Coordinates of C-alpha atoms in Angstrom, one line a residue:
X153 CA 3.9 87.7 74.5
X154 CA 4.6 90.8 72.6
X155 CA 3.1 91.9 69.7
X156 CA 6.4 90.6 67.3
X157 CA 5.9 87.8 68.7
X158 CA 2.8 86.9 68.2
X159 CA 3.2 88.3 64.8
X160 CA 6.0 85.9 64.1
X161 CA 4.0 82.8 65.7
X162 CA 1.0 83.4 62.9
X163 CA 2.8 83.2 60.0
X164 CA 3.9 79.7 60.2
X165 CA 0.0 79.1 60.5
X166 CA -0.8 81.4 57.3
X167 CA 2.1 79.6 55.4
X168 CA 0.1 76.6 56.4
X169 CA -3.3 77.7 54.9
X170 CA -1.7 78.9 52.4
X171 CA -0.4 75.8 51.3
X172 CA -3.9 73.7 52.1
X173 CA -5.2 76.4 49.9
X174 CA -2.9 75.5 46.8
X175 CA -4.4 71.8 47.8
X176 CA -7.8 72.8 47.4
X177 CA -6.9 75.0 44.4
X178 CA -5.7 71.8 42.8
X179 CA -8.3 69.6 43.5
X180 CA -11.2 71.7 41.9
X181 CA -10.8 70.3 38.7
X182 CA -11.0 67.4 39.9
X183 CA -10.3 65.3 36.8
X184 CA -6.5 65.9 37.2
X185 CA -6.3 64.2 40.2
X186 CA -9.3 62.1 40.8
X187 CA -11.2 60.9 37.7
X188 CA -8.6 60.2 35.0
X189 CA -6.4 58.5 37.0
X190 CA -8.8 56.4 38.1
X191 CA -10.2 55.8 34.4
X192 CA -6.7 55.1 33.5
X193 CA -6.2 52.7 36.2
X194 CA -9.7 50.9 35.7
X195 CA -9.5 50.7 32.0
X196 CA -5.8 49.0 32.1
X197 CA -7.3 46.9 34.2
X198 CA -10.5 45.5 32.2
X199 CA -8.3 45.6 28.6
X200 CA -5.6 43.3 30.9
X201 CA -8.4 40.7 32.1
X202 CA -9.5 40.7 29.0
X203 CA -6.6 39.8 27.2
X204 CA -5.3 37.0 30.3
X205 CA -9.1 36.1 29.7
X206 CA -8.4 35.3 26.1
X207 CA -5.4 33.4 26.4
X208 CA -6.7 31.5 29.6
X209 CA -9.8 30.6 27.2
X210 CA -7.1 29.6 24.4
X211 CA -5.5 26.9 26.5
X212 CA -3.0 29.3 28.2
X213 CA -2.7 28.0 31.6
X214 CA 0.8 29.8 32.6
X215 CA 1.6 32.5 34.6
X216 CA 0.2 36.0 33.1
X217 CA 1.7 39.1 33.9
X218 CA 1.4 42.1 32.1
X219 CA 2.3 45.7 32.1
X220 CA -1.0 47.5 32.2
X221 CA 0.0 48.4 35.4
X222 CA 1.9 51.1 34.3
X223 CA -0.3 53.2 32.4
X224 CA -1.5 54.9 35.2
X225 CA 2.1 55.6 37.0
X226 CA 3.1 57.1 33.8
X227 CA 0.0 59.4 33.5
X228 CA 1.4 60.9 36.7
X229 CA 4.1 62.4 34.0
X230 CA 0.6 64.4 33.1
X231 CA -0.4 64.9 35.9
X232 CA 2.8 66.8 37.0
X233 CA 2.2 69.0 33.9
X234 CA -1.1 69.7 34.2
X235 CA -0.3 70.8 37.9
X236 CA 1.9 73.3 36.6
X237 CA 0.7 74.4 33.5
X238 CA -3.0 75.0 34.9
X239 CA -3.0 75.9 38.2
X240 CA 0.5 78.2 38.6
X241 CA -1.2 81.3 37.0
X242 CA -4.1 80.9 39.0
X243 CA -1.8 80.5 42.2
X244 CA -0.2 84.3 41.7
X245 CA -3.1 85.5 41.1
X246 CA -4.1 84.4 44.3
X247 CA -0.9 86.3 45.5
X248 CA 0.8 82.4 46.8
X249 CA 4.0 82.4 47.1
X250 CA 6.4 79.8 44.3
X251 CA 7.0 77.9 47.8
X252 CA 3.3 77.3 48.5
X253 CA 2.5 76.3 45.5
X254 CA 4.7 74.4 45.1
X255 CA 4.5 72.4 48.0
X256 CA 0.4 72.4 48.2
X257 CA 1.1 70.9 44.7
X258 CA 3.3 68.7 46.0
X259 CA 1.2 67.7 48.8
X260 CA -1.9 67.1 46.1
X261 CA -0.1 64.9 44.4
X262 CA 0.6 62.6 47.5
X263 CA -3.2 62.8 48.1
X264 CA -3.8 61.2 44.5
X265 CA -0.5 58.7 44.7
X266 CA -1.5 57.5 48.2
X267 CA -5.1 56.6 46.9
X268 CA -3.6 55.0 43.8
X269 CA -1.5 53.0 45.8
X270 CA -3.9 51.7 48.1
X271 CA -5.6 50.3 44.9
X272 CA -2.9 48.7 43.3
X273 CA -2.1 47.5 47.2
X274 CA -5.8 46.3 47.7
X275 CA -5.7 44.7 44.2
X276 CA -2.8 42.9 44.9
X277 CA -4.2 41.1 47.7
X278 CA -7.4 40.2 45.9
X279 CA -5.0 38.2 43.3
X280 CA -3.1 36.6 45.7
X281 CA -6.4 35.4 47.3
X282 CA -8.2 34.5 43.9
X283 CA -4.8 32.7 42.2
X284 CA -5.0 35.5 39.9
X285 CA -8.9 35.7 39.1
X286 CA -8.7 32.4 38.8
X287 CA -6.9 32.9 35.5
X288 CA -3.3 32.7 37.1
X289 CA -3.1 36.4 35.3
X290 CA -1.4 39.4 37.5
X291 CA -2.0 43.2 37.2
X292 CA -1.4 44.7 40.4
X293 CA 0.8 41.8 42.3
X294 CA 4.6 41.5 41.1
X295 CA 6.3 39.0 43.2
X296 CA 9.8 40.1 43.0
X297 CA 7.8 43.9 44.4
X298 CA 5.8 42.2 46.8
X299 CA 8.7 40.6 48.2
X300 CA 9.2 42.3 51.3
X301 CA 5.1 42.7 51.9
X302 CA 2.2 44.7 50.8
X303 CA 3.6 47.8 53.2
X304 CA 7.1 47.8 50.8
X305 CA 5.0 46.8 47.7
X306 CA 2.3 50.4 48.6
X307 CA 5.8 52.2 49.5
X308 CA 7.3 51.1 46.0
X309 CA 3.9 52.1 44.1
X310 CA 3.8 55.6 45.9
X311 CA 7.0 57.0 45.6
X312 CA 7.2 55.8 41.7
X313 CA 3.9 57.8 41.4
X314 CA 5.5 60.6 43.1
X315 CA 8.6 60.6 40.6
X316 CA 6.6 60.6 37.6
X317 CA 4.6 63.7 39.1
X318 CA 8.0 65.1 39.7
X319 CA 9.1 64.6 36.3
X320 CA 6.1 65.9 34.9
X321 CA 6.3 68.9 37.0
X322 CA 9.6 69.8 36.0
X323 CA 9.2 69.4 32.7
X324 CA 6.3 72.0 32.7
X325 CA 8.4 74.3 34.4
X326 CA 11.3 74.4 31.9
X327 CA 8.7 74.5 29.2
X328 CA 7.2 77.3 30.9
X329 CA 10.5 79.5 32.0
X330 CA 12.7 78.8 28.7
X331 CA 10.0 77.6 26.0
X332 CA 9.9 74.5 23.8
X333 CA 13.0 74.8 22.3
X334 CA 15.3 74.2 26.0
X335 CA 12.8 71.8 26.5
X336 CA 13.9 69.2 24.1
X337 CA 17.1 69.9 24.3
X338 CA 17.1 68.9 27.7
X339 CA 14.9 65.7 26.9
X340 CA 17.7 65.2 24.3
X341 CA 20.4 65.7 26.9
X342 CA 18.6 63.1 28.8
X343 CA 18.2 60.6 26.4
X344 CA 22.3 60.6 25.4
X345 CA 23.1 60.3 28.5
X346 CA 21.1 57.2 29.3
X347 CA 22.6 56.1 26.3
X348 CA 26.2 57.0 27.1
X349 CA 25.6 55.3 30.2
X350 CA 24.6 51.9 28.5
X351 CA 27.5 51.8 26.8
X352 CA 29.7 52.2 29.4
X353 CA 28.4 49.7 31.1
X354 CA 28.1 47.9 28.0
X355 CA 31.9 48.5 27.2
X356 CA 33.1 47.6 30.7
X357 CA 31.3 43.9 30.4
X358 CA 29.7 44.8 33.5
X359 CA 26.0 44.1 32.7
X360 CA 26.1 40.9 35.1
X361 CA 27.6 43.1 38.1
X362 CA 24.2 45.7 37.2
X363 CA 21.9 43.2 37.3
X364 CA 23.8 41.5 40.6
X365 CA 23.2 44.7 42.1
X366 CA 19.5 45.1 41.1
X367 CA 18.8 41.2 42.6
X368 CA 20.2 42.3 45.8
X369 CA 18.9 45.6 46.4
X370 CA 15.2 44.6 45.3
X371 CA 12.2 46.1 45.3
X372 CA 12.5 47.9 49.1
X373 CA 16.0 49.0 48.3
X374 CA 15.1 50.6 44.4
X375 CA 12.7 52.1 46.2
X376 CA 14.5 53.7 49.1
X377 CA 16.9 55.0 45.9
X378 CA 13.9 56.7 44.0
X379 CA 13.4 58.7 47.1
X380 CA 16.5 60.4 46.8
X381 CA 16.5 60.7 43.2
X382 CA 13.1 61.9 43.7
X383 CA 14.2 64.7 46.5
X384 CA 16.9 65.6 43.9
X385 CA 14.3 66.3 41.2
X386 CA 12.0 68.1 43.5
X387 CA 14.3 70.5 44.5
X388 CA 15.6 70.6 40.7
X389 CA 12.1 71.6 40.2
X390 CA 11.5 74.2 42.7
X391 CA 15.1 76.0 42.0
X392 CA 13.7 76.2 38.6
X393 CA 10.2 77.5 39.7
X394 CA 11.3 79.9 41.9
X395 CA 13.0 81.6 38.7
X396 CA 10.1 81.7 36.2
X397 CA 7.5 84.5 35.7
X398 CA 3.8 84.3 35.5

């Protein structure tokens, strides 16, 4: 092997540290990813017992299913911003490249998602062995996302983490590159097109043909779409990354 060669073999390698470096980076505070998630996701949890606790106390005997469950997917919206907005300045200063930080960021993020989702999955099966706690009360089982099995229902929690962090992470990055300003216009921009596109299908009477859809694709299939919205977004995100200055 020649000296080019060998050259040319080690950099795949020191892209590779690189990138595990950028992990590590983000994982030193390791509130971000860690602690706060798993405050968020603990403390939806005991203020949801609480309140199925309540009603079941009350003479509530139905089925309880709340949407605690959420809080921490959403704080994955945070989590994408703190990502950028803490650790990117850091990351040049460490001479990364926008690619590896991006993707150790990226790759950080699926750290934190996959642990979140093996507690909602693990969760899950403890209410479907306790008839919810004994209280008939849900937080982490959904039937109609469960459908297919606890692997779909851990697929369907990680990849909607993963969006969220996506999201987030984009948002930062626009905020970053173009200020506040662009920023809300393109939140705006968002938010009328959502809104044009409920009344389109509003206007066309095809509500019923949406919600048809929905029933058929279920949980396994939504999920398989937030993929590809989510590689969309991702590379939305790193085109926009690539771009921006310290």
């Amino acid at each position: 092997m020649t000296a080019l060669d060998a050259g040319a073999a080690a950099r795949p390698a020191a892209a590779r540290h690189r990138t595990l470096n950028v992990v590590r980076l983000q994982f030193v505070n390791t509130q971000t990813f860690v602690w706060v998630p798993a405050l968020v996701l603990g403390g939806a949890w005991v203020i949801t017992m609480l309140i199925y606790w309540i009603i079941q106390s009350a003479g509530g005997t139905d089925v309880k299913v709340g949407g605690g469950s959420q809080a921490p997917l959403w704080y994955f919206l945070v989590v994408g911003v703190q990502a950028m907005t803490l650790s990117f300045p850091f990351s040049q200063a460490m001479s990364l490249t926008r690619r590896e930080f991006y993707l150790g960021s990226l790759a950080a993020a699926a750290v934190s998602g996959l642990g979140m989702s093996l507690a909602f999955v693990l969760l899950g099966l403890i209410e479907q062995a306790t008839d919810g706690y004994g209280m008939n009360g849900y937080f982490a089982y959904l039937e109609w996302v469960w459908a297919e099995g606890p692997l779909a229902a851990g697929l369907a929690y990680f990849v909607a983490t993963m969006l969220f962090f996506v999201v987030g992470f984009w948002f930062a990055t626009i905020f970053k590159r173009f200020g506040t300003a662009t920023l809300v216009l393109v939140m705006l921009a968002l938010g009328l097109a959502l809104v044009g596109l409920v009344a389109l299908v509003t206007w066309q009477q095809a509500w019923p043909d949406v919600w048809r859809w929905l029933q058929d694709a279920g949980a396994l299939g939504l999920t398989l779409w937030a993929v590809l919205l989510g590689a969309l977004l991702a590379a939305g995100s790193y085109l926009t990354l690539r771009r921006m200055s310290v």
